[in-house]
mmCIF file of C-alpha atoms and ligand atoms in Angstrom:
data_model
loop_
_atom_site.group_PDB
_atom_site.id
_atom_site.type_symbol
_atom_site.label_atom_id
_atom_site.label_comp_id
_atom_site.label_asym_id
_atom_site.label_seq_id
_atom_site.Cartn_x
_atom_site.Cartn_y
_atom_site.Cartn_z
ATOM 1 C CA MET A 31 -16.174 5.309 -19.770
ATOM 2 C CA ASP A 32 -19.483 5.727 -17.958
ATOM 3 C CA GLN A 33 -19.413 7.667 -14.696
ATOM 4 C CA ASN A 34 -20.320 4.777 -12.393
ATOM 5 C CA PHE A 35 -17.498 2.701 -13.736
ATOM 6 C CA GLN A 36 -15.092 5.616 -13.443
ATOM 7 C CA GLU A 37 -16.097 6.196 -9.803
ATOM 8 C CA GLU A 38 -15.691 2.522 -9.091
ATOM 9 C CA LEU A 39 -12.266 2.616 -10.683
ATOM 10 C CA THR A 40 -11.198 5.699 -8.729
ATOM 11 C CA GLN A 41 -12.122 3.841 -5.565
ATOM 12 C CA ILE A 42 -10.225 0.750 -6.585
ATOM 13 C CA ILE A 43 -7.109 2.600 -7.568
ATOM 14 C CA LYS A 44 -6.960 4.438 -4.264
ATOM 15 C CA PHE A 45 -4.460 1.951 -2.996
ATOM 16 C CA LYS A 46 -4.728 0.936 0.624
ATOM 17 C CA PRO A 47 -2.164 1.185 2.119
ATOM 18 C CA PRO A 48 -0.837 3.879 -0.249
ATOM 19 C CA LEU A 49 1.427 2.541 -2.963
ATOM 20 C CA HIS A 50 4.646 4.058 -1.581
ATOM 21 C CA LYS A 51 3.972 2.269 1.704
ATOM 22 C CA GLN A 52 3.299 -0.999 -0.114
ATOM 23 C CA ARG A 53 6.642 -0.681 -1.909
ATOM 24 C CA HIS A 54 8.472 -0.144 1.377
ATOM 25 C CA GLN A 55 6.558 -2.987 3.025
ATOM 26 C CA PHE A 56 7.618 -5.209 0.120
ATOM 27 C CA VAL A 57 11.264 -4.412 0.891
ATOM 28 C CA LYS A 58 10.716 -4.962 4.610
ATOM 29 C CA ASP A 59 9.176 -8.386 3.929
ATOM 30 C CA LEU A 60 12.155 -9.244 1.752
ATOM 31 C CA VAL A 61 14.529 -8.189 4.548
ATOM 32 C CA GLU A 62 12.638 -10.387 6.977
ATOM 33 C CA LYS A 63 12.894 -13.300 4.554
ATOM 34 C CA TYR A 64 16.577 -13.056 3.608
ATOM 35 C CA LYS A 65 17.909 -11.356 6.777
ATOM 36 C CA PRO A 66 20.619 -9.232 5.119
ATOM 37 C CA LYS A 67 23.084 -7.575 7.496
ATOM 38 C CA LYS A 68 24.071 -4.747 5.181
ATOM 39 C CA VAL A 69 21.482 -2.874 3.174
ATOM 40 C CA ALA A 70 21.958 0.081 0.815
ATOM 41 C CA ASP A 71 19.060 2.142 -0.519
ATOM 42 C CA LEU A 72 19.935 3.948 -3.758
ATOM 43 C CA GLY A 73 17.897 7.065 -4.499
ATOM 44 C CA CYS A 74 16.842 7.121 -0.851
ATOM 45 C CA ALA A 75 15.238 10.609 -1.136
ATOM 46 C CA ASP A 76 13.815 11.602 2.276
ATOM 47 C CA CYS A 77 15.153 8.389 3.878
ATOM 48 C CA SER A 78 11.675 7.038 4.631
ATOM 49 C CA LEU A 79 12.618 3.471 3.644
ATOM 50 C CA LEU A 80 15.790 3.633 5.766
ATOM 51 C CA ARG A 81 13.733 4.887 8.709
ATOM 52 C CA MET A 82 11.543 1.795 8.404
ATOM 53 C CA LEU A 83 14.449 -0.604 7.913
ATOM 54 C CA LYS A 84 16.387 0.551 10.974
ATOM 55 C CA PHE A 85 13.875 -1.424 13.060
ATOM 56 C CA CYS A 86 14.732 -4.691 11.292
ATOM 57 C CA SER A 87 16.890 -6.387 13.883
ATOM 58 C CA CYS A 88 19.018 -8.331 11.375
ATOM 59 C CA ILE A 89 20.421 -5.141 9.821
ATOM 60 C CA GLU A 90 23.755 -3.879 11.159
ATOM 61 C CA VAL A 91 24.734 -1.517 8.371
ATOM 62 C CA LEU A 92 22.295 0.783 6.571
ATOM 63 C CA ALA A 93 23.379 3.191 3.873
ATOM 64 C CA GLY A 94 21.494 5.671 1.742
ATOM 65 C CA LEU A 95 22.601 7.346 -1.468
ATOM 66 C CA ASP A 96 20.992 10.201 -3.344
ATOM 67 C CA ILE A 97 22.085 12.723 -5.929
ATOM 68 C CA CYS A 98 20.062 15.400 -4.154
ATOM 69 C CA ALA A 99 21.663 16.303 -0.815
ATOM 70 C CA ASN A 100 18.829 18.638 0.215
ATOM 71 C CA VAL A 101 16.095 16.018 0.067
ATOM 72 C CA MET A 102 18.229 13.627 2.166
ATOM 73 C CA GLN A 103 19.263 16.226 4.710
ATOM 74 C CA GLU A 104 15.750 17.489 5.373
ATOM 75 C CA LYS A 105 14.818 14.528 7.556
ATOM 76 C CA MET A 106 18.115 12.802 8.176
ATOM 77 C CA HIS A 107 18.001 13.753 11.882
ATOM 78 C CA THR A 108 15.213 11.176 12.214
ATOM 79 C CA LEU A 109 17.849 8.499 11.612
ATOM 80 C CA SER A 110 19.771 9.503 14.758
ATOM 81 C CA PRO A 111 19.549 7.358 17.888
ATOM 82 C CA LEU A 112 16.811 8.320 20.359
ATOM 83 C CA PRO A 113 17.330 8.739 24.134
ATOM 84 C CA VAL A 114 15.761 5.299 24.624
ATOM 85 C CA ASP A 115 18.490 3.779 22.412
ATOM 86 C CA TYR A 116 21.048 5.031 24.953
ATOM 87 C CA LEU A 117 18.974 3.973 27.971
ATOM 88 C CA GLN A 118 18.481 0.470 26.589
ATOM 89 C CA PRO A 119 21.225 -0.211 24.059
ATOM 90 C CA SER A 120 20.363 -2.932 21.611
ATOM 91 C CA GLU A 121 22.207 -6.248 21.402
ATOM 92 C CA ARG A 122 22.938 -5.691 17.711
ATOM 93 C CA SER A 123 25.207 -2.975 16.352
ATOM 94 C CA LEU A 124 23.791 -0.510 13.845
ATOM 95 C CA THR A 125 25.490 2.137 11.747
ATOM 96 C CA VAL A 126 23.481 4.386 9.451
ATOM 97 C CA THR A 127 25.296 6.422 6.804
ATOM 98 C CA LEU A 128 24.054 8.759 4.095
ATOM 99 C CA HIS A 129 26.096 9.542 1.008
ATOM 100 C CA HIS A 130 25.687 12.231 -1.580
ATOM 101 C CA GLY A 131 26.473 11.006 -5.086
ATOM 102 C CA SER A 132 25.211 9.318 -8.229
ATOM 103 C CA VAL A 133 24.442 5.680 -8.975
ATOM 104 C CA ALA A 134 26.327 6.268 -12.205
ATOM 105 C CA HIS A 135 29.602 6.440 -10.215
ATOM 106 C CA LYS A 136 31.435 3.740 -8.269
ATOM 107 C CA ASP A 137 32.544 4.403 -4.715
ATOM 108 C CA PRO A 138 34.209 1.837 -2.397
ATOM 109 C CA CYS A 139 31.783 2.763 0.426
ATOM 110 C CA MET A 140 29.145 0.834 -1.516
ATOM 111 C CA LEU A 141 31.013 -2.481 -1.416
ATOM 112 C CA GLY A 142 30.098 -5.415 0.780
ATOM 113 C CA PHE A 143 26.314 -4.969 0.870
ATOM 114 C CA ASP A 144 23.948 -7.954 0.982
ATOM 115 C CA LEU A 145 20.870 -6.159 -0.308
ATOM 116 C CA VAL A 146 20.631 -3.109 -2.557
ATOM 117 C CA THR A 147 17.252 -1.460 -3.071
ATOM 118 C CA CYS A 148 16.397 0.902 -5.946
ATOM 119 C CA ILE A 149 12.807 1.927 -5.315
ATOM 120 C CA GLU A 150 11.361 4.178 -8.035
ATOM 121 C CA LEU A 151 14.883 5.251 -9.011
ATOM 122 C CA ILE A 152 15.693 4.095 -12.540
ATOM 123 C CA GLU A 153 12.961 6.153 -14.214
ATOM 124 C CA HIS A 154 14.703 9.279 -12.848
ATOM 125 C CA LEU A 155 17.974 8.443 -14.617
ATOM 126 C CA GLU A 156 19.111 10.178 -17.784
ATOM 127 C CA GLU A 157 20.087 7.804 -20.581
ATOM 128 C CA PRO A 158 23.883 7.924 -19.928
ATOM 129 C CA GLU A 159 23.256 7.279 -16.185
ATOM 130 C CA LEU A 160 20.920 4.388 -16.933
ATOM 131 C CA LYS A 161 23.610 2.886 -19.162
ATOM 132 C CA LYS A 162 26.183 2.966 -16.340
ATOM 133 C CA PHE A 163 23.764 1.847 -13.631
ATOM 134 C CA PRO A 164 23.973 -1.971 -14.199
ATOM 135 C CA GLU A 165 27.784 -1.973 -14.106
ATOM 136 C CA VAL A 166 27.810 0.051 -10.856
ATOM 137 C CA VAL A 167 25.103 -1.957 -9.065
ATOM 138 C CA PHE A 168 25.492 -5.489 -10.447
ATOM 139 C CA GLY A 169 29.117 -5.415 -11.585
ATOM 140 C CA PHE A 170 30.797 -3.321 -8.891
ATOM 141 C CA MET A 171 28.592 -3.462 -5.789
ATOM 142 C CA ALA A 172 27.485 -7.007 -6.655
ATOM 143 C CA PRO A 173 25.244 -7.641 -3.623
ATOM 144 C CA SER A 174 23.461 -10.992 -3.120
ATOM 145 C CA ILE A 175 20.092 -9.344 -3.812
ATOM 146 C CA VAL A 176 18.995 -6.287 -5.792
ATOM 147 C CA VAL A 177 15.415 -4.986 -5.795
ATOM 148 C CA ILE A 178 14.348 -2.596 -8.518
ATOM 149 C CA SER A 179 10.911 -1.046 -8.698
ATOM 150 C CA THR A 180 9.607 1.247 -11.417
ATOM 151 C CA PRO A 181 6.204 2.425 -12.699
ATOM 152 C CA ASN A 182 4.376 0.134 -15.102
ATOM 153 C CA SER A 183 3.185 2.390 -17.916
ATOM 154 C CA GLU A 184 0.416 -0.074 -18.847
ATOM 155 C CA PHE A 185 -1.300 0.900 -15.617
ATOM 156 C CA ASN A 186 -1.226 4.642 -16.396
ATOM 157 C CA PRO A 187 -4.567 4.798 -18.276
ATOM 158 C CA LEU A 188 -6.181 3.574 -15.044
ATOM 159 C CA LEU A 189 -4.710 6.430 -13.016
ATOM 160 C CA PRO A 190 -6.729 9.649 -13.124
ATOM 161 C CA GLY A 191 -4.880 12.697 -14.434
ATOM 162 C CA VAL A 192 -1.772 10.889 -15.717
ATOM 163 C CA MET A 193 -0.981 12.107 -19.200
ATOM 164 C CA LEU A 194 2.559 11.148 -20.208
ATOM 165 C CA HIS A 195 4.385 10.211 -16.985
ATOM 166 C CA ARG A 196 3.383 9.893 -13.341
ATOM 167 C CA HIS A 197 5.988 12.458 -12.241
ATOM 168 C CA PRO A 198 7.507 15.385 -14.147
ATOM 169 C CA ASP A 199 11.042 14.198 -13.310
ATOM 170 C CA HIS A 200 10.518 10.761 -14.861
ATOM 171 C CA LYS A 201 12.708 10.379 -17.929
ATOM 172 C CA PHE A 202 10.757 7.311 -19.113
ATOM 173 C CA GLU A 203 8.162 4.839 -17.910
ATOM 174 C CA TRP A 204 8.381 1.287 -19.192
ATOM 175 C CA ASN A 205 5.669 -1.213 -19.935
ATOM 176 C CA GLN A 206 6.056 -4.736 -18.564
ATOM 177 C CA ALA A 207 7.822 -6.092 -21.656
ATOM 178 C CA GLN A 208 10.336 -3.210 -21.695
ATOM 179 C CA PHE A 209 11.198 -3.553 -18.012
ATOM 180 C CA GLN A 210 11.427 -7.327 -18.192
ATOM 181 C CA SER A 211 13.671 -7.368 -21.240
ATOM 182 C CA TRP A 212 16.035 -4.770 -19.649
ATOM 183 C CA ALA A 213 16.047 -6.725 -16.373
ATOM 184 C CA LEU A 214 16.591 -10.127 -18.028
ATOM 185 C CA GLU A 215 19.451 -8.782 -20.121
ATOM 186 C CA THR A 216 21.046 -7.130 -17.043
ATOM 187 C CA ALA A 217 20.654 -10.331 -15.030
ATOM 188 C CA ARG A 218 22.184 -12.433 -17.813
ATOM 189 C CA CYS A 219 25.105 -10.048 -18.214
ATOM 190 C CA TYR A 220 26.021 -10.005 -14.488
ATOM 191 C CA ASP A 221 25.098 -13.593 -13.595
ATOM 192 C CA TYR A 222 21.951 -12.926 -11.589
ATOM 193 C CA SER A 223 18.523 -14.546 -11.761
ATOM 194 C CA VAL A 224 15.482 -12.258 -11.735
ATOM 195 C CA GLU A 225 11.874 -12.710 -10.746
ATOM 196 C CA PHE A 226 9.104 -10.266 -11.504
ATOM 197 C CA THR A 227 6.342 -9.173 -9.209
ATOM 198 C CA GLY A 228 4.830 -5.881 -8.108
ATOM 199 C CA VAL A 229 2.529 -3.965 -5.805
ATOM 200 C CA GLY A 230 -0.783 -2.277 -6.562
ATOM 201 C CA HIS A 231 -3.108 -4.866 -8.057
ATOM 202 C CA PRO A 232 -5.046 -3.980 -11.208
ATOM 203 C CA PRO A 233 -8.846 -3.830 -10.943
ATOM 204 C CA THR A 234 -10.769 -7.031 -11.592
ATOM 205 C CA GLY A 235 -11.118 -7.658 -15.297
ATOM 206 C CA MET A 236 -8.013 -5.602 -16.064
ATOM 207 C CA GLU A 237 -5.393 -8.060 -14.936
ATOM 208 C CA LYS A 238 -3.531 -7.646 -18.216
ATOM 209 C CA ALA A 239 -2.479 -4.156 -17.136
ATOM 210 C CA GLY A 240 -0.284 -5.749 -14.464
ATOM 211 C CA PHE A 241 0.812 -4.243 -11.144
ATOM 212 C CA CYS A 242 0.849 -0.459 -10.823
ATOM 213 C CA THR A 243 4.476 -0.691 -9.621
ATOM 214 C CA GLN A 244 6.544 -3.395 -11.292
ATOM 215 C CA ILE A 245 9.321 -4.977 -9.281
ATOM 216 C CA GLY A 246 12.292 -7.134 -10.232
ATOM 217 C CA VAL A 247 14.048 -9.139 -7.521
ATOM 218 C CA PHE A 248 17.538 -10.109 -8.669
ATOM 219 C CA ILE A 249 19.483 -12.853 -6.899
ATOM 220 C CA ARG A 250 23.230 -13.257 -7.510
ATOM 221 C CA LYS A 251 23.987 -16.736 -8.835
ATOM 222 C CA TYR A 252 27.648 -16.916 -7.878
ATOM 223 C CA PRO A 253 28.931 -16.983 -4.286
ATOM 224 C CA ARG A 254 30.590 -13.979 -2.668
ATOM 225 C CA THR A 255 34.359 -14.084 -3.009
ATOM 226 C CA GLY A 256 34.899 -12.702 0.499
ATOM 227 C CA GLU A 257 37.611 -10.197 1.306
ATOM 228 C CA SER A 258 38.996 -10.291 -2.219
ATOM 229 C CA VAL A 259 35.914 -8.407 -3.424
ATOM 230 C CA GLN A 260 37.187 -5.162 -1.961
ATOM 231 C CA SER A 261 40.857 -5.554 -2.793
ATOM 232 C CA GLU A 262 40.092 -6.489 -6.400
ATOM 233 C CA LYS A 263 38.168 -3.312 -6.893
ATOM 234 C CA PRO A 264 40.370 -0.364 -6.029
ATOM 235 C CA THR A 265 38.317 2.745 -6.655
ATOM 236 C CA GLU A 266 38.645 6.300 -5.506
ATOM 237 C CA ALA A 267 36.001 7.652 -3.144
ATOM 238 C CA VAL A 268 33.714 10.045 -5.004
ATOM 239 C CA TYR A 269 30.678 10.201 -2.736
ATOM 240 C CA LYS A 270 30.428 12.719 0.072
ATOM 241 C CA THR A 271 29.278 11.338 3.424
ATOM 242 C CA VAL A 272 26.629 13.702 4.745
ATOM 243 C CA PHE A 273 25.443 11.760 7.806
ATOM 244 C CA LYS A 274 26.683 8.993 10.050
ATOM 245 C CA ALA A 275 25.079 7.587 13.199
ATOM 246 C CA VAL A 276 26.549 4.765 15.260
ATOM 247 C CA TYR A 277 23.842 3.355 17.498
ATOM 248 C CA PRO A 278 24.709 2.428 21.076
ATOM 249 C CA SER A 279 25.066 -1.328 21.220
ATOM 250 C CA LEU A 280 25.870 -3.932 23.827
ATOM 251 C CA LYS A 281 28.573 -5.112 21.414
ATOM 252 C CA ASP A 282 30.405 -1.977 22.547
ATOM 253 C CA GLU A 283 32.140 -2.797 25.884
ATOM 254 C CA LYS A 284 31.304 0.666 27.277
ATOM 255 C CA TYR A 285 27.531 0.157 26.917
ATOM 256 C CA LEU A 286 27.740 -3.495 27.925
ATOM 257 C CA GLN A 287 29.509 -2.545 31.158
ATOM 258 C CA ASN A 288 26.835 0.043 32.047
ATOM 259 C CA ALA A 289 24.050 -2.441 31.292
ATOM 260 C CA VAL A 290 25.706 -5.184 33.361
ATOM 261 C CA ILE A 291 26.338 -2.900 36.344
ATOM 262 C CA SER A 292 22.695 -1.714 36.342
ATOM 263 C CA GLU A 293 21.402 -5.255 35.993
ATOM 264 C CA VAL A 294 23.693 -6.607 38.737
ATOM 265 C CA ILE A 295 22.649 -3.883 41.199
ATOM 266 C CA PHE A 296 18.977 -4.320 40.292
ATOM 267 C CA THR A 297 19.126 -8.101 40.676
ATOM 268 C CA ALA A 298 21.099 -7.883 43.919
ATOM 269 C CA GLN A 299 18.536 -5.428 45.340
ATOM 270 C CA ILE A 300 15.688 -7.824 44.569
ATOM 271 C CA ILE A 301 17.489 -10.750 46.181
ATOM 272 C CA LYS A 302 18.397 -8.620 49.189
ATOM 273 C CA HIS A 303 14.820 -7.432 49.554
ATOM 274 C CA HIS A 304 13.528 -11.014 49.605
ATOM 275 C CA PHE A 305 16.222 -12.154 51.914
ATOM 276 C CA MET A 306 15.792 -9.294 54.382
ATOM 277 C CA SER A 307 12.031 -9.678 54.614
ATOM 278 C CA LYS A 308 12.446 -13.404 55.381
ATOM 279 C CA HIS A 309 15.369 -12.742 57.666
ATOM 280 C CA GLN A 310 13.265 -10.361 59.730
ATOM 281 C CA GLU A 311 10.168 -12.595 59.589
ATOM 282 C CA TYR A 312 12.020 -15.688 60.849
ATOM 283 C CA GLY A 313 14.505 -13.708 62.897
ATOM 284 C CA ASP A 314 13.708 -15.541 66.139
ATOM 285 C CA ASP A 315 13.687 -19.020 64.675
ATOM 286 C CA PRO A 316 17.252 -20.402 64.845
ATOM 287 C CA GLU A 317 16.367 -23.134 62.325
ATOM 288 C CA ARG A 318 15.277 -20.707 59.669
ATOM 289 C CA LYS A 319 17.407 -17.706 60.555
ATOM 290 C CA SER A 320 19.557 -16.430 57.692
ATOM 291 C CA LYS A 321 18.107 -19.039 55.367
ATOM 292 C CA PHE A 322 16.903 -17.833 52.054
ATOM 293 C CA GLN A 323 13.198 -18.697 51.842
ATOM 294 C CA PRO A 324 11.596 -17.219 48.762
ATOM 295 C CA SER A 325 7.935 -16.329 49.127
ATOM 296 C CA MET A 326 5.266 -16.761 46.464
ATOM 297 C CA ASP A 327 5.701 -13.542 44.550
ATOM 298 C CA CYS A 328 6.862 -12.976 41.019
ATOM 299 C CA PHE A 329 10.539 -13.583 41.738
ATOM 300 C CA SER A 330 10.145 -16.492 44.067
ATOM 301 C CA ASP A 331 9.986 -19.234 41.448
ATOM 302 C CA CYS A 332 13.160 -18.022 39.870
ATOM 303 C CA LEU A 333 14.941 -17.516 43.162
ATOM 304 C CA GLY A 334 13.694 -20.785 44.596
ATOM 305 C CA LYS A 335 15.116 -22.736 41.675
ATOM 306 C CA LEU A 336 18.380 -20.893 41.511
ATOM 307 C CA VAL A 337 19.341 -20.630 45.146
ATOM 308 C CA VAL A 338 19.868 -24.304 45.631
ATOM 309 C CA GLU A 339 23.454 -24.500 46.628
ATOM 310 C CA LYS A 340 24.605 -23.411 50.058
ATOM 311 C CA ASN A 341 27.263 -21.087 48.684
ATOM 312 C CA MET A 342 24.650 -19.286 46.625
ATOM 313 C CA GLU A 343 22.598 -18.176 49.600
ATOM 314 C CA PRO A 344 22.756 -14.559 50.726
ATOM 315 C CA PHE A 345 24.066 -14.085 54.255
ATOM 316 C CA VAL A 346 24.417 -11.407 56.903
ATOM 317 C CA SER A 347 27.637 -10.560 58.628
ATOM 318 C CA GLY A 348 27.803 -7.612 61.022
ATOM 319 C CA ASN A 349 25.983 -4.695 59.456
ATOM 320 C CA GLU A 350 26.310 -6.037 55.953
ATOM 321 C CA VAL A 351 24.267 -8.319 53.784
ATOM 322 C CA TYR A 352 26.103 -10.267 51.084
ATOM 323 C CA ILE A 353 24.557 -11.431 47.815
ATOM 324 C CA PRO A 354 26.819 -14.013 46.134
ATOM 325 C CA LEU A 355 27.774 -13.135 42.566
ATOM 326 C CA ALA A 356 27.087 -16.766 41.625
ATOM 327 C CA THR A 357 23.416 -16.197 42.517
ATOM 328 C CA ILE A 358 23.275 -12.956 40.579
ATOM 329 C CA PHE A 359 24.955 -14.647 37.602
ATOM 330 C CA SER A 360 22.258 -17.338 37.635
ATOM 331 C CA PHE A 361 19.625 -14.769 36.701
ATOM 332 C CA PRO A 362 18.859 -15.134 32.973
ATOM 333 C CA LYS A 363 19.337 -11.501 32.024
ATOM 334 C CA VAL A 364 22.697 -11.141 33.794
ATOM 335 C CA ASN A 365 23.763 -14.496 32.410
ATOM 336 C CA ARG A 366 22.838 -13.538 28.843
ATOM 337 C CA LEU A 367 24.522 -10.148 29.047
ATOM 338 C CA CYS A 368 27.828 -11.480 30.422
ATOM 339 C CA GLY A 369 28.063 -14.934 28.900
ATOM 340 C CA THR A 370 30.653 -16.125 31.414
ATOM 341 C CA PHE A 371 31.146 -15.661 35.156
ATOM 342 C CA GLU A 372 34.652 -14.345 34.506
ATOM 343 C CA LYS A 373 33.262 -11.658 32.223
ATOM 344 C CA LEU A 374 30.760 -10.638 34.908
ATOM 345 C CA CYS A 375 33.585 -10.232 37.445
ATOM 346 C CA LYS A 376 35.670 -8.271 34.971
ATOM 347 C CA LEU A 377 32.844 -5.888 33.996
ATOM 348 C CA ILE A 378 31.823 -4.963 37.543
ATOM 349 C CA ALA A 379 35.342 -4.822 39.045
ATOM 350 C CA GLY A 380 35.787 -1.500 40.811
ATOM 351 C CA LYS A 381 32.244 -0.414 39.915
ATOM 352 C CA VAL A 382 30.150 -2.367 42.454
ATOM 353 C CA THR A 383 30.966 -2.771 46.158
ATOM 354 C CA LEU A 384 32.036 -6.382 46.715
ATOM 355 C CA SER A 385 33.041 -8.541 49.675
ATOM 356 C CA SER A 386 36.792 -8.679 50.383
ATOM 357 C CA ASP A 387 37.182 -11.942 48.414
ATOM 358 C CA GLY A 388 35.159 -10.464 45.540
ATOM 359 C CA SER A 389 32.564 -13.260 45.581
ATOM 360 C CA ALA A 390 29.511 -11.284 46.713
ATOM 361 C CA VAL A 391 27.852 -7.900 46.317
ATOM 362 C CA MET A 392 27.789 -6.133 49.671
ATOM 363 C CA PHE A 393 25.029 -3.859 51.008
ATOM 364 C CA SER A 394 24.845 -2.093 54.360
ATOM 365 C CA ILE A 395 21.841 -3.153 56.464
ATOM 366 C CA GLU A 396 21.780 0.183 58.271
ATOM 367 C CA HIS A 397 21.297 1.816 54.927
ATOM 368 C CA GLU A 398 18.408 -0.553 54.283
ATOM 369 C CA ASN A 399 16.750 0.403 57.568
ATOM 370 C CA GLU A 400 17.147 4.084 56.781
ATOM 371 C CA GLU A 401 15.496 3.539 53.428
ATOM 372 C CA ASN A 402 12.540 1.882 55.097
HETATM 373 N N1 SAH B 768 13.328 5.689 -3.237
HETATM 374 C C1 SAH B 768 12.426 6.717 -2.810
HETATM 375 C C2 SAH B 768 11.985 7.734 -3.840
HETATM 376 C C3 SAH B 768 12.698 7.787 -5.075
HETATM 377 S S1 SAH B 768 12.453 9.253 -6.009
HETATM 378 C C4 SAH B 768 11.196 6.088 -2.188
HETATM 379 O O1 SAH B 768 11.114 4.877 -2.157
HETATM 380 O O2 SAH B 768 10.315 6.807 -1.768
HETATM 381 C C5 SAH B 768 13.971 9.146 -6.875
HETATM 382 C C6 SAH B 768 15.157 9.608 -6.104
HETATM 383 O O3 SAH B 768 16.319 9.279 -6.867
HETATM 384 C C7 SAH B 768 15.206 11.133 -5.900
HETATM 385 O O4 SAH B 768 15.397 11.423 -4.543
HETATM 386 C C8 SAH B 768 16.372 11.584 -6.744
HETATM 387 O O5 SAH B 768 17.064 12.675 -6.183
HETATM 388 C C9 SAH B 768 17.233 10.339 -6.771
HETATM 389 N N2 SAH B 768 18.147 10.267 -7.923
HETATM 390 C C10 SAH B 768 17.933 10.678 -9.186
HETATM 391 N N3 SAH B 768 19.025 10.429 -9.950
HETATM 392 C C11 SAH B 768 19.930 9.859 -9.156
HETATM 393 C C12 SAH B 768 21.269 9.386 -9.354
HETATM 394 N N4 SAH B 768 21.864 9.469 -10.542
HETATM 395 N N5 SAH B 768 21.915 8.865 -8.305
HETATM 396 C C13 SAH B 768 21.329 8.781 -7.088
HETATM 397 N N6 SAH B 768 20.079 9.210 -6.846
HETATM 398 C C14 SAH B 768 19.391 9.747 -7.865
#
């Protein structure tokens, strides 16, 4: 190979983004396409794919499995919820779990997944493990989709410095025909279809080499049998759970209540602020006194449209200003959080100061004056 060509090649095969990122992006794109709720990553190593997938809003259950506990545990803390997750709990629920064990063994914690990813895993398996792998993944776990990626050995001559295998722990590296015949046979055996693709394009003129990383996407042909799946497959737990994080979610009544209380007080304060400024402005005009007259600021459109009915108008009585709950409930965010007016009343009961009949949030005007 002349030097110019070699330099050109070295430039081409410096994948951008790096190949490992392209593989993870491939999985992310697949998640965005099929919207699985439960995803398991087998051979998750340092959990980098899981870290990326936790931001996919369709996913409610994420699990990782690896035979090496140390590599998983090194960065598993990065899968824990952040302070912001507690300050603004998400609408979806999310549980992330890491298990220590082998893909050659069945464990009931791996049942019920929609998508199972095996990124650069199979080439690390010893022959007896590779033999058991299809029965565990396709027979036992039987998710709707399985993604398997593995190096394409036909690309190796194009990679500088690769002699036998790309990594010393690789037990084998298959060419395209080897991978495809294994995948087609596995798919046939467990009633899946499989399509082949990859990441890391070959240089122009060398298309025959195929993708640097070959990928098989397997889709289960038969429908899920529902609850029976788990009961039909009694198996003893063999994996050890090494990490579990339950993310704060508005599906949890405790976080929903906090979010609703904050939103109700915030909304009521805004309405009160508008009302009081108008109340003071038109204080001497008997026609306009106590009427809610939104001005032209950012909230006025919303308020103007919503405060249409008499019983939704704020009012003053004595030293108190009252903001009807019906008005607060009309605000989109409060409405979306609570769903029903009854739920709003239930969530704020005893937590927000209300009028004696419970129909309005009550604020002291004196307190308002002090604040100003
Ligand atoms: N999936 C990762 C990297 C995979 S490297 C990524 O996308 O970056 C292969 C991983 O498989 C290693 O972490 C290794 O510990 C794990 N592994 C090897 N044999 C295994 C087995 N029998 N069961 C589960 N994990 C295994």
